[in-house]
Amino acid sequence: MKTAHEPDRFEQDGYFVHAVPILSPDLLTRATRGLEDVCEGIYGTGTEPAERLWNPGDDPRALRKIEQPQLANHALREAISAPLLGELAGAITGARSVQVWWVQLLYKPGTPDGGATGAQTNVGWHQDQAYWKEWEDGSELFTAWLALSDVTPEAGPMVFVPGSHRWGLLNGGDFFGQDLNAVQSGLSIPPGASWREVVDVLPPGGVSFHHRLLIHGSRRNTSAGPRRSLAIHLRTEMSRPRPGSWVSRYLDQPAISPLIFQR
Ligand SMILES: O=C(O)CCC(=O)C(=O)O
């Protein structure tokens, strides 16, 4: 599974796609159900997620974004602790240790009419680093994006701009921007940089990793079924939260922020 080229590819492209399930079929089934339960407000652990930007009764066609869903569900805790997730994260970064520091549930409902109607569920072009000011400068942070449904080209997969992690932190990114062309036009892309898009197609249980400075976004889900995913934000030993920052809140809770790799 691991090849000597993984660290090079992550460093060169700013992302790495592992289009093979990293969860057993049983855990995949339980985690998928767990994600649906959390969306519906069913909390097996008896604890609520940290924040919900969608609640049962809200527009069923809207993007569901729920922060720290593993607080609420045992199978999601197991999924973010999957040994293969840690092995891959360690291999692509060469880190001594990797810890989960935050998780976002991202659910794009399907559009059985092929997307003719429905709310906009695009994720505008952005770099994660722009939202991570709570960490000391230079902190080594990255994201594992775990698919819990078949993320086909029609399902609104993430789209990466290869090499853009070397363009520095740009102004103009906007996670919630719905018009991707407008967001792209507003980005302070360096002169001469070439814009190319790669679609992050994944099977259920597949995972991709992206650099904190990689430009990425996604378009709407025009498939019939939902696009289910967990964005698992990771840190290596080369990272430090700013004193008093909210990101420290769960770091000493192994079930919520597991240490998934150590050499
Ligand atoms: O799920 C998406 O389409 C976007 C996710 C994202 O921005 C991230 O994982 O950093």
Tab-separated table of C-alpha atoms in Angstrom, residues 39-203:
chain	number	residue	atom	x	y	z
A	39	CYS	CA	-27.383	14.704	11.030
A	40	GLU	CA	-30.794	13.716	12.432
A	41	GLY	CA	-29.822	14.748	15.993
A	42	ILE	CA	-29.476	11.191	17.315
A	43	TYR	CA	-26.461	11.121	19.645
A	44	GLY	CA	-25.364	7.610	20.699
A	45	THR	CA	-22.799	8.963	23.186
A	46	GLY	CA	-25.302	11.340	24.778
A	47	THR	CA	-23.082	14.318	23.859
A	48	GLU	CA	-23.884	16.970	21.249
A	49	PRO	CA	-21.487	17.972	18.468
A	50	ALA	CA	-19.581	21.232	19.101
A	51	GLU	CA	-21.711	23.203	16.616
A	52	ARG	CA	-24.382	22.569	13.978
A	53	LEU	CA	-24.910	24.722	10.887
A	54	TRP	CA	-27.853	22.518	9.866
A	55	ASN	CA	-30.644	21.053	11.995
A	56	PRO	CA	-33.509	18.616	11.278
A	57	GLY	CA	-36.322	20.721	9.850
A	58	ASP	CA	-33.932	23.031	7.965
A	59	ASP	CA	-33.863	23.007	4.141
A	60	PRO	CA	-33.212	19.317	3.273
A	61	ARG	CA	-31.441	20.463	0.074
A	62	ALA	CA	-28.825	22.540	1.942
A	63	LEU	CA	-25.226	21.617	2.792
A	64	ARG	CA	-25.072	20.015	6.252
A	65	LYS	CA	-21.983	21.138	8.154
A	66	ILE	CA	-21.583	19.834	11.688
A	67	GLU	CA	-18.514	20.435	13.863
A	68	GLN	CA	-16.902	17.653	15.928
A	69	PRO	CA	-19.542	14.966	15.115
A	70	GLN	CA	-17.380	12.332	16.854
A	71	LEU	CA	-18.445	13.869	20.178
A	72	ALA	CA	-21.875	12.405	19.431
A	73	ASN	CA	-21.182	8.995	17.893
A	74	HIS	CA	-19.015	5.994	18.789
A	75	ALA	CA	-18.584	4.656	15.220
A	76	LEU	CA	-17.341	8.058	14.032
A	77	ARG	CA	-14.771	8.010	16.855
A	78	GLU	CA	-13.643	4.595	15.609
A	79	ALA	CA	-13.474	5.792	11.997
A	80	ILE	CA	-11.209	8.768	12.778
A	81	SER	CA	-8.894	6.416	14.724
A	82	ALA	CA	-8.555	3.916	11.851
A	83	PRO	CA	-4.969	2.551	11.864
A	84	LEU	CA	-4.611	2.974	8.085
A	85	LEU	CA	-5.520	6.644	8.363
A	86	GLY	CA	-2.599	7.165	10.739
A	87	GLU	CA	-0.202	5.087	8.645
A	88	LEU	CA	-0.979	7.044	5.495
A	89	ALA	CA	-0.800	10.394	7.301
A	90	GLY	CA	2.602	9.449	8.714
A	91	ALA	CA	3.868	8.193	5.353
A	92	ILE	CA	2.902	11.257	3.308
A	93	THR	CA	4.247	13.815	5.799
A	94	GLY	CA	7.210	11.921	7.262
A	95	ALA	CA	6.001	13.224	10.657
A	96	ARG	CA	7.010	11.704	13.983
A	97	SER	CA	3.420	11.920	15.247
A	98	VAL	CA	-0.009	12.851	13.894
A	99	GLN	CA	-3.051	13.838	15.948
A	100	VAL	CA	-6.653	14.634	14.983
A	101	TRP	CA	-7.445	18.184	16.183
A	102	TRP	CA	-10.862	18.899	14.612
A	103	VAL	CA	-13.474	17.117	12.483
A	104	GLN	CA	-16.204	18.504	10.232
A	105	LEU	CA	-19.115	16.463	8.929
A	106	LEU	CA	-19.977	17.630	5.407
A	107	TYR	CA	-23.111	16.217	3.782
A	108	LYS	CA	-24.331	17.289	0.357
A	109	PRO	CA	-27.834	15.957	-0.305
A	110	GLY	CA	-28.438	14.263	-3.641
A	111	THR	CA	-30.555	15.839	-6.346
A	112	PRO	CA	-32.594	13.063	-7.984
A	113	ASP	CA	-33.570	15.505	-10.746
A	114	GLY	CA	-29.908	15.745	-11.781
A	115	GLY	CA	-29.437	19.090	-10.061
A	116	ALA	CA	-32.133	20.977	-11.968
A	117	THR	CA	-33.522	22.249	-8.661
A	118	GLY	CA	-32.145	22.509	-5.162
A	119	ALA	CA	-30.135	24.678	-2.872
A	120	GLN	CA	-26.584	25.603	-3.780
A	121	THR	CA	-24.190	23.289	-1.994
A	122	ASN	CA	-20.971	24.454	-3.615
A	123	VAL	CA	-17.868	24.959	-1.505
A	124	GLY	CA	-15.988	27.981	-2.847
A	125	TRP	CA	-12.261	27.978	-3.597
A	126	HIS	CA	-10.267	28.433	-0.404
A	127	GLN	CA	-7.127	27.492	1.515
A	128	ASP	CA	-7.739	25.950	4.944
A	129	GLN	CA	-4.888	27.973	6.463
A	130	ALA	CA	-6.966	31.147	6.075
A	131	TYR	CA	-9.380	29.742	8.685
A	132	TRP	CA	-6.702	28.408	11.058
A	133	LYS	CA	-5.400	31.562	12.744
A	134	GLU	CA	-5.510	29.877	16.168
A	135	TRP	CA	-2.277	28.021	15.423
A	136	GLU	CA	1.249	29.438	15.731
A	137	ASP	CA	2.709	30.485	12.371
A	138	GLY	CA	4.282	27.612	10.432
A	139	SER	CA	2.343	24.930	12.322
A	140	GLU	CA	2.255	21.711	10.296
A	141	LEU	CA	-1.466	21.136	9.742
A	142	PHE	CA	-3.266	19.212	7.011
A	143	THR	CA	-6.561	17.460	6.279
A	144	ALA	CA	-7.713	13.911	5.614
A	145	TRP	CA	-11.046	13.843	3.789
A	146	LEU	CA	-12.810	10.537	4.363
A	147	ALA	CA	-15.607	9.532	1.984
A	148	LEU	CA	-18.612	7.739	3.517
A	149	SER	CA	-20.452	7.379	0.197
A	150	ASP	CA	-19.442	6.821	-3.411
A	151	VAL	CA	-17.924	10.171	-4.389
A	152	THR	CA	-18.301	10.014	-8.166
A	153	PRO	CA	-17.602	12.986	-10.482
A	154	GLU	CA	-21.366	13.772	-10.321
A	155	ALA	CA	-21.527	13.715	-6.510
A	156	GLY	CA	-19.819	17.101	-5.990
A	157	PRO	CA	-16.338	15.780	-5.195
A	158	MET	CA	-13.599	18.041	-3.922
A	159	VAL	CA	-11.550	19.661	-6.663
A	160	PHE	CA	-7.855	20.396	-6.074
A	161	VAL	CA	-5.620	22.915	-7.825
A	162	PRO	CA	-2.304	21.000	-7.976
A	163	GLY	CA	0.767	22.929	-6.859
A	164	SER	CA	-1.258	25.856	-5.468
A	165	HIS	CA	0.093	25.125	-1.955
A	166	ARG	CA	3.313	26.776	-3.200
A	167	TRP	CA	1.544	30.064	-4.048
A	168	GLY	CA	1.516	31.308	-0.423
A	169	LEU	CA	-1.546	32.384	1.549
A	170	LEU	CA	-3.784	34.258	-0.899
A	171	ASN	CA	-6.503	36.843	-0.329
A	172	GLY	CA	-9.978	36.175	-1.682
A	173	GLY	CA	-10.702	32.537	-0.784
A	174	ASP	CA	-14.254	31.853	0.432
A	175	PHE	CA	-15.503	28.455	1.667
A	176	PHE	CA	-19.126	29.655	1.469
A	177	GLY	CA	-18.781	31.352	-1.951
A	178	GLN	CA	-21.270	29.759	-4.352
A	179	ASP	CA	-19.975	31.211	-7.620
A	180	LEU	CA	-16.661	29.405	-8.082
A	181	ASN	CA	-15.715	31.477	-11.142
A	182	ALA	CA	-16.218	34.688	-9.171
A	183	VAL	CA	-14.183	33.369	-6.229
A	184	GLN	CA	-11.407	32.291	-8.628
A	185	SER	CA	-11.340	35.754	-10.230
A	186	GLY	CA	-10.982	37.333	-6.784
A	187	LEU	CA	-8.015	35.194	-5.726
A	188	SER	CA	-4.607	36.894	-5.663
A	189	ILE	CA	-2.961	34.177	-7.782
A	190	PRO	CA	0.747	34.864	-8.452
A	191	PRO	CA	1.548	36.060	-12.007
A	192	GLY	CA	2.426	33.148	-14.322
A	193	ALA	CA	0.918	30.482	-12.047
A	194	SER	CA	-1.108	27.936	-14.009
A	195	TRP	CA	-4.568	26.888	-12.817
A	196	ARG	CA	-5.402	23.217	-13.305
A	197	GLU	CA	-8.201	21.252	-11.611
A	198	VAL	CA	-8.096	17.641	-10.419
A	199	VAL	CA	-11.271	15.929	-9.221
A	200	ASP	CA	-10.987	13.916	-5.978
A	201	VAL	CA	-13.078	10.855	-6.874
A	202	LEU	CA	-13.256	8.326	-4.019
A	203	PRO	CA	-15.080	5.083	-3.215
